[in-house]
Structure formats: structure tokens, C-alpha cells
Amino acid sequence: MAHMASTAPSPVSPEPTATVHAGADGGSASRPRMLSGMQPTADSLHLGNYLGALANWVHLQDTFEAYYFIADQHAITVRHDPALLRRRTRATAAQFLAAGIDPNKSVVFVQSHVPEHSQLSWALQCLTGYGEAGRMTQFKDKAAREGTEKASVGLFTYPVLQAADILLYDAAKVPVGEDQRQHLELTRNLAQRFNKRFGPGLVVPEPHILKATGKILDLQQPDKQMSKSRGGAGCLFLLDDPKISLKKIRSAVTDTGREVIHDPERKPGVSNLLTILSTLSGTGLEDLQATFVGAGYGDLKKETARAFTDFVEPFQTSVHELLCDTGTLDDVLAEGAAAARKQAAARLEVVYELLGFLPGRP
Ligand code: TRP
């Protein structure tokens, strides 16, 4: 595959490279590449993960040649329980599929099944400044919590592994939340640095920061993002007994006044419920507001609860079916890994050659 280095067009415009590969694979040459990943750190995704990320991924798989993976290697950068990791990796995969990620349209795989991630990560680590890595705010936050003696070197190089995840697949677009912006910036810098030093080998990706629906807020603290780390009362877990979630919706913090209007400044709690209902039902905020003229907060909660149930019941059925038959699920992931490896190995080969590594005998 040595010829690929010379066929890789200018790395500053990602589309052409993506097209070259898709064409070479006999795939759809017209769709640009995109990639995103999620760590398997919980048994159940929460509504913020779903509406903020996964639901977007499902839409994007029609316009992009999409790679979606479970970042299990990132999940061991902090202390973890092996049995839990194994269970959560499958559970996360099952939730991807149940949400509508279609393995016939997208490549769905587990990071550790594709050893090229670690291999490219090493090369990129050697291009990353020690100080540069030390400026990553997520690392600084986590290290401050754990203490630098306890924080692992893996936690330190976490963003470089993330850069490898992205750059192996020539991803033109990477949909992530605002908290990942700095990691994306590092990825772009590393790709540009590599290309400048060794020649065009890596596509420089564009971040695709998910905004509006990325802001699903905690039902109890509607000034903060929904997150499992804030306990549970304001967080809707997709795999919880729906009764628990409905109770949480009923107890959601609302605001003074009684009108159901979307005004995140003055009415953060009500606006959050409206955003949730709007996204779950596919009804625009304006239209939705019109249906609540003369109605109260209780009606808003009732409708939100109904929309949540309508979504979550079939979702749970599908997750449980997938998890009852782990053989089939593992087959889907194995097929995804095989497809991912094809691309990843080709990209790594170009990188190794440009770095000056002696080709091994086949
Ligand atoms: N760091 C990301 C997160 O915690 C997960 C992730 C790992 C990722 N590798 C990635 C996201 C590559 C996008 C692209 O959310």
C-alpha cells in the first residue's frame, strides 16, 4: 500500500482523501468520512448522551461514511473493574444499535479490537510536547481530583490516543461536545505537524461541535449539564425502570411564573423540559410552545413523560434482545472491527513509511 502516500492529496482539504479511500474500497465515493466515539463508563446511557450525541450520530450516518466506536482503551485511563468494563462495552454497543446506528450503514466497533489505535498513538506521542499535553484542561481537572501521583500516564496521553482514533480514519468531521474542543484542536495540530515534518499523510479534521441539543440539563440543577456524576435525581438513565424516570420528570425543578415558554435565561428548568420534549417528539420549539398556551407546568411534565416513555420502551426492548444474544452482538462488533482495521492499517502503513520505519516482510 506504499502507493497511498503519493495518492494522498493535500491534507488541508480532507474530502479528497476520504473520497480516494471510499472509492478504493468500492464504497460510496460521495460521502465524506466522519467518526465519533464514546467511553463505556456506565451500564446505561442517559438522556443527555442520547439526545446530545447518539441521536445526531443516527442522522449523520445517512450523509457521511460514519465510524462509531466504543473507546474502551480510554476507559482504563482511570482505575476500573475488568468485569464491569466488559459488561459496559457490550451494553454501550447494544445501546448504539438500539438507538438506530445501523451496522449496514456505519462501521461500529470496539477500539481495543483495532490495534492500530495504539500504534498510531505512539507515533503521535513522539510528536506531542510534554508541556502541550500538560495544558489539556480535562487532564488538569482529573489530575487535580486524583492528585498527580495517582493520575496515570495513560490519563496524560489520553488526548493523543484520541487524536490517533480520529486520524486513522481520515475523518473530515468529528461530532463531539463542547468539552472535547481542546482535544480536537490538539488533533488538528498534530496532523498539521506530522504533515509538515514528514509529508502529507494525515487528514486534518474539522470539529463539529454539537450545540442546541447537546445542552440537555440536569432536571434538578438546570444550570448544569445532565451527567451521571451529579448523583441521579436529575439524570434520566435510558435503561432504568421507566417508573423511576417518570418520577424524576414529575419532580423536575421548574421556575417562577406559570407560562410554558422557552427562555433559558429566565426559565432554565422549563426551557430544558421543552428542549427535551421538542427533541424527542421532533416538534420545533415554536410549534411546541403554541400547544402550551393556557396550559401549565404540570401539562408540560405530563407531555414530556409521555414522549420519554414512547421512546424508551421500544429502546429497552431492543437493548435487552441484543444483550440476551451476545454471540450475535459480538459478531456485529467483529465485522465492524474488520472493516475498521482495513482502513486503519492502510493509514498506519502510510504513516510508518513517512516516519522512516523499515517495511517488515509481509
Ligand atoms: N474523549 C471522548 C469523550 O470522552 C471519547 C472519544 C475517544 C472520542 N476518542 C474519540 C470522541 C474520538 C470523538 C473522537 O467523550
CSV table of N, CA and C in Angstrom, one decimal, residues 223-304:
chain,number,residue,atom,x,y,z
A,223,ASP,N,-28.9,24.5,35.7
A,223,ASP,CA,-27.8,25.3,35.2
A,223,ASP,C,-26.5,24.4,34.9
A,224,LYS,N,-26.7,23.1,35.0
A,224,LYS,CA,-25.6,22.2,34.7
A,224,LYS,C,-26.0,21.1,33.7
A,225,GLN,N,-25.0,20.6,33.0
A,225,GLN,CA,-25.4,19.5,32.0
A,225,GLN,C,-25.8,18.3,32.7
A,226,MET,N,-26.7,17.6,32.1
A,226,MET,CA,-27.2,16.3,32.6
A,226,MET,C,-25.9,15.4,32.7
A,227,SER,N,-25.7,14.8,33.8
A,227,SER,CA,-24.5,13.9,33.9
A,227,SER,C,-24.7,13.0,35.1
A,228,LYS,N,-24.1,11.8,34.9
A,228,LYS,CA,-24.4,10.8,36.0
A,228,LYS,C,-23.6,11.2,37.2
A,229,SER,N,-22.6,12.0,37.1
A,229,SER,CA,-21.7,12.4,38.2
A,229,SER,C,-22.4,13.2,39.3
A,230,ARG,N,-23.6,13.8,38.9
A,230,ARG,CA,-24.3,14.6,39.9
A,230,ARG,C,-25.3,13.8,40.7
A,231,GLY,N,-25.0,12.5,40.9
A,231,GLY,CA,-25.9,11.7,41.6
A,231,GLY,C,-26.9,11.1,40.6
A,232,GLY,N,-28.2,11.2,40.9
A,232,GLY,CA,-29.1,10.6,39.9
A,232,GLY,C,-30.4,11.4,39.8
A,233,ALA,N,-30.7,12.2,40.7
A,233,ALA,CA,-32.1,12.7,40.8
A,233,ALA,C,-32.5,13.5,39.6
A,234,GLY,N,-31.4,14.2,38.9
A,234,GLY,CA,-31.7,15.0,37.8
A,234,GLY,C,-31.3,14.4,36.5
A,235,CYS,N,-31.0,13.1,36.5
A,235,CYS,CA,-30.4,12.4,35.3
A,235,CYS,C,-31.3,11.2,34.9
A,236,LEU,N,-31.8,11.2,33.7
A,236,LEU,CA,-32.7,10.1,33.2
A,236,LEU,C,-31.8,9.1,32.5
A,237,PHE,N,-31.7,7.9,33.2
A,237,PHE,CA,-31.0,6.8,32.6
A,237,PHE,C,-31.9,6.0,31.7
A,238,LEU,N,-31.4,5.7,30.5
A,238,LEU,CA,-32.3,5.1,29.5
A,238,LEU,C,-32.7,3.7,29.9
A,239,LEU,N,-31.9,3.0,30.7
A,239,LEU,CA,-32.2,1.6,31.0
A,239,LEU,C,-32.8,1.4,32.4
A,240,ASP,N,-33.0,2.5,33.1
A,240,ASP,CA,-33.7,2.5,34.4
A,240,ASP,C,-35.2,2.0,34.1
A,241,ASP,N,-35.8,1.5,35.1
A,241,ASP,CA,-37.2,1.2,35.1
A,241,ASP,C,-37.9,2.6,34.8
A,242,PRO,N,-38.7,2.6,33.7
A,242,PRO,CA,-39.3,3.9,33.3
A,242,PRO,C,-40.0,4.6,34.5
A,243,LYS,N,-40.6,3.8,35.4
A,243,LYS,CA,-41.3,4.4,36.5
A,243,LYS,C,-40.4,5.4,37.3
A,244,ILE,N,-39.1,5.0,37.4
A,244,ILE,CA,-38.2,5.9,38.2
A,244,ILE,C,-38.0,7.2,37.4
A,245,SER,N,-37.8,7.1,36.1
A,245,SER,CA,-37.6,8.3,35.3
A,245,SER,C,-38.8,9.2,35.3
A,246,LEU,N,-40.0,8.6,35.2
A,246,LEU,CA,-41.2,9.4,35.2
A,246,LEU,C,-41.3,10.2,36.5
A,247,LYS,N,-40.9,9.5,37.6
A,247,LYS,CA,-41.0,10.3,38.8
A,247,LYS,C,-40.0,11.4,38.8
A,248,LYS,N,-38.8,11.2,38.2
A,248,LYS,CA,-37.8,12.3,38.1
A,248,LYS,C,-38.4,13.4,37.3
A,249,ILE,N,-39.1,13.1,36.2
A,249,ILE,CA,-39.6,14.2,35.4
A,249,ILE,C,-40.7,15.0,36.2
A,250,ARG,N,-41.5,14.2,36.9
A,250,ARG,CA,-42.5,14.9,37.7
A,250,ARG,C,-41.9,15.8,38.8
A,251,SER,N,-40.7,15.4,39.3
A,251,SER,CA,-40.1,16.2,40.3
A,251,SER,C,-39.1,17.3,39.8
A,252,ALA,N,-39.0,17.4,38.5
A,252,ALA,CA,-38.1,18.3,37.9
A,252,ALA,C,-38.3,19.7,38.4
A,253,VAL,N,-37.2,20.4,38.6
A,253,VAL,CA,-37.3,21.8,39.1
A,253,VAL,C,-37.8,22.7,38.0
A,254,THR,N,-38.9,23.5,38.3
A,254,THR,CA,-39.4,24.4,37.3
A,254,THR,C,-39.0,25.8,37.8
A,255,ASP,N,-39.7,26.8,37.3
A,255,ASP,CA,-39.3,28.2,37.6
A,255,ASP,C,-40.5,29.0,38.1
A,256,THR,N,-40.2,30.2,38.5
A,256,THR,CA,-41.3,31.0,39.0
A,256,THR,C,-42.1,31.4,37.7
A,257,GLY,N,-43.4,31.8,38.0
A,257,GLY,CA,-44.3,32.1,36.9
A,257,GLY,C,-45.0,30.9,36.5
A,258,ARG,N,-45.9,30.9,35.5
A,258,ARG,CA,-46.6,29.7,35.1
A,258,ARG,C,-46.7,29.5,33.6
A,259,GLU,N,-46.2,30.4,32.8
A,259,GLU,CA,-46.2,30.2,31.4
A,259,GLU,C,-45.2,29.3,30.9
A,260,VAL,N,-45.6,28.4,30.0
A,260,VAL,CA,-44.6,27.4,29.4
A,260,VAL,C,-44.0,28.1,28.2
A,261,ILE,N,-42.9,28.8,28.4
A,261,ILE,CA,-42.2,29.4,27.3
A,261,ILE,C,-40.7,29.1,27.4
A,262,HIS,N,-40.1,29.0,26.2
A,262,HIS,CA,-38.6,28.7,26.1
A,262,HIS,C,-37.8,30.0,26.3
A,263,ASP,N,-37.2,30.1,27.5
A,263,ASP,CA,-36.5,31.3,27.8
A,263,ASP,C,-35.4,30.8,28.8
A,264,PRO,N,-34.3,30.3,28.2
A,264,PRO,CA,-33.2,29.6,29.0
A,264,PRO,C,-32.7,30.5,30.1
A,265,GLU,N,-32.7,31.8,29.9
A,265,GLU,CA,-32.1,32.7,30.9
A,265,GLU,C,-33.1,32.8,32.1
A,266,ARG,N,-34.3,33.1,31.9
A,266,ARG,CA,-35.3,33.3,33.0
A,266,ARG,C,-35.9,32.0,33.4
A,267,LYS,N,-36.1,31.1,32.5
A,267,LYS,CA,-36.8,29.8,32.9
A,267,LYS,C,-35.9,28.6,32.5
A,268,PRO,N,-34.8,28.4,33.1
A,268,PRO,CA,-33.9,27.3,32.7
A,268,PRO,C,-34.6,25.9,32.8
A,269,GLY,N,-35.3,25.7,33.9
A,269,GLY,CA,-35.9,24.3,34.1
A,269,GLY,C,-37.0,24.0,33.1
A,270,VAL,N,-37.9,25.0,32.9
A,270,VAL,CA,-39.0,24.8,31.9
A,270,VAL,C,-38.4,24.7,30.5
A,271,SER,N,-37.4,25.5,30.2
A,271,SER,CA,-36.8,25.5,28.9
A,271,SER,C,-36.2,24.2,28.6
A,272,ASN,N,-35.5,23.6,29.6
A,272,ASN,CA,-34.9,22.3,29.5
A,272,ASN,C,-35.9,21.2,29.2
A,273,LEU,N,-37.1,21.2,29.9
A,273,LEU,CA,-38.1,20.2,29.6
A,273,LEU,C,-38.6,20.4,28.2
A,274,LEU,N,-38.8,21.7,27.8
A,274,LEU,CA,-39.3,22.0,26.4
A,274,LEU,C,-38.3,21.4,25.4
A,275,THR,N,-37.0,21.6,25.6
A,275,THR,CA,-35.9,21.1,24.7
A,275,THR,C,-36.0,19.6,24.6
A,276,ILE,N,-36.2,19.0,25.8
A,276,ILE,CA,-36.2,17.5,25.8
A,276,ILE,C,-37.5,17.0,25.0
A,277,LEU,N,-38.6,17.6,25.3
A,277,LEU,CA,-39.8,17.2,24.6
A,277,LEU,C,-39.7,17.5,23.1
A,278,SER,N,-39.2,18.7,22.7
A,278,SER,CA,-39.1,19.0,21.3
A,278,SER,C,-38.2,18.0,20.6
A,279,THR,N,-37.1,17.7,21.2
A,279,THR,CA,-36.1,16.8,20.5
A,279,THR,C,-36.7,15.4,20.4
A,280,LEU,N,-37.3,14.9,21.5
A,280,LEU,CA,-37.9,13.6,21.5
A,280,LEU,C,-39.0,13.4,20.5
A,281,SER,N,-39.8,14.5,20.4
A,281,SER,CA,-41.0,14.4,19.6
A,281,SER,C,-40.8,14.9,18.2
A,282,GLY,N,-39.7,15.6,17.9
A,282,GLY,CA,-39.4,16.1,16.6
A,282,GLY,C,-40.2,17.3,16.3
A,283,THR,N,-40.8,17.9,17.3
A,283,THR,CA,-41.6,19.1,17.0
A,283,THR,C,-40.8,20.4,17.4
A,284,GLY,N,-40.8,21.3,16.5
A,284,GLY,CA,-40.0,22.5,16.7
A,284,GLY,C,-40.4,23.3,18.0
A,285,LEU,N,-39.5,24.0,18.6
A,285,LEU,CA,-39.8,24.7,19.9
A,285,LEU,C,-41.0,25.7,19.7
A,286,GLU,N,-41.0,26.4,18.6
A,286,GLU,CA,-42.1,27.4,18.4
A,286,GLU,C,-43.5,26.7,18.4
A,287,ASP,N,-43.6,25.7,17.6
A,287,ASP,CA,-44.8,24.9,17.5
A,287,ASP,C,-45.2,24.4,18.8
A,288,LEU,N,-44.2,23.9,19.5
A,288,LEU,CA,-44.5,23.2,20.8
A,288,LEU,C,-45.0,24.2,21.8
A,289,GLN,N,-44.4,25.4,21.8
A,289,GLN,CA,-44.8,26.4,22.7
A,289,GLN,C,-46.3,26.8,22.5
A,290,ALA,N,-46.6,26.9,21.2
A,290,ALA,CA,-48.0,27.2,20.8
A,290,ALA,C,-49.0,26.2,21.4
A,291,THR,N,-48.6,25.0,21.5
A,291,THR,CA,-49.6,24.0,22.1
A,291,THR,C,-49.8,24.1,23.6
A,292,PHE,N,-48.9,24.9,24.2
A,292,PHE,CA,-49.0,25.0,25.7
A,292,PHE,C,-49.6,26.4,26.1
A,293,VAL,N,-50.1,27.2,25.2
A,293,VAL,CA,-50.7,28.4,25.6
A,293,VAL,C,-51.9,28.1,26.5
A,294,GLY,N,-51.9,28.7,27.6
A,294,GLY,CA,-53.0,28.5,28.5
A,294,GLY,C,-52.8,27.2,29.4
A,295,ALA,N,-51.8,26.4,29.1
A,295,ALA,CA,-51.5,25.2,29.9
A,295,ALA,C,-50.5,25.6,31.0
A,296,GLY,N,-50.2,24.6,31.9
A,296,GLY,CA,-49.2,24.9,33.0
A,296,GLY,C,-48.1,24.0,32.9
A,297,TYR,N,-47.2,24.1,34.0
A,297,TYR,CA,-46.0,23.3,34.1
A,297,TYR,C,-46.4,21.8,34.2
A,298,GLY,N,-47.5,21.5,34.9
A,298,GLY,CA,-47.9,20.1,35.0
A,298,GLY,C,-48.2,19.4,33.7
A,299,ASP,N,-48.8,20.2,32.8
A,299,ASP,CA,-49.1,19.7,31.4
A,299,ASP,C,-47.7,19.4,30.7
A,300,LEU,N,-46.8,20.3,30.9
A,300,LEU,CA,-45.5,20.2,30.2
A,300,LEU,C,-44.8,18.9,30.7
A,301,LYS,N,-44.9,18.7,32.0
A,301,LYS,CA,-44.3,17.5,32.5
A,301,LYS,C,-45.0,16.2,32.0
A,302,LYS,N,-46.3,16.3,32.0
A,302,LYS,CA,-47.0,15.1,31.5
A,302,LYS,C,-46.6,14.7,30.1
A,303,GLU,N,-46.6,15.7,29.2
A,303,GLU,CA,-46.2,15.5,27.8
A,303,GLU,C,-44.8,15.0,27.7
A,304,THR,N,-43.9,15.6,28.5
A,304,THR,CA,-42.5,15.1,28.4
A,304,THR,C,-42.4,13.7,28.9
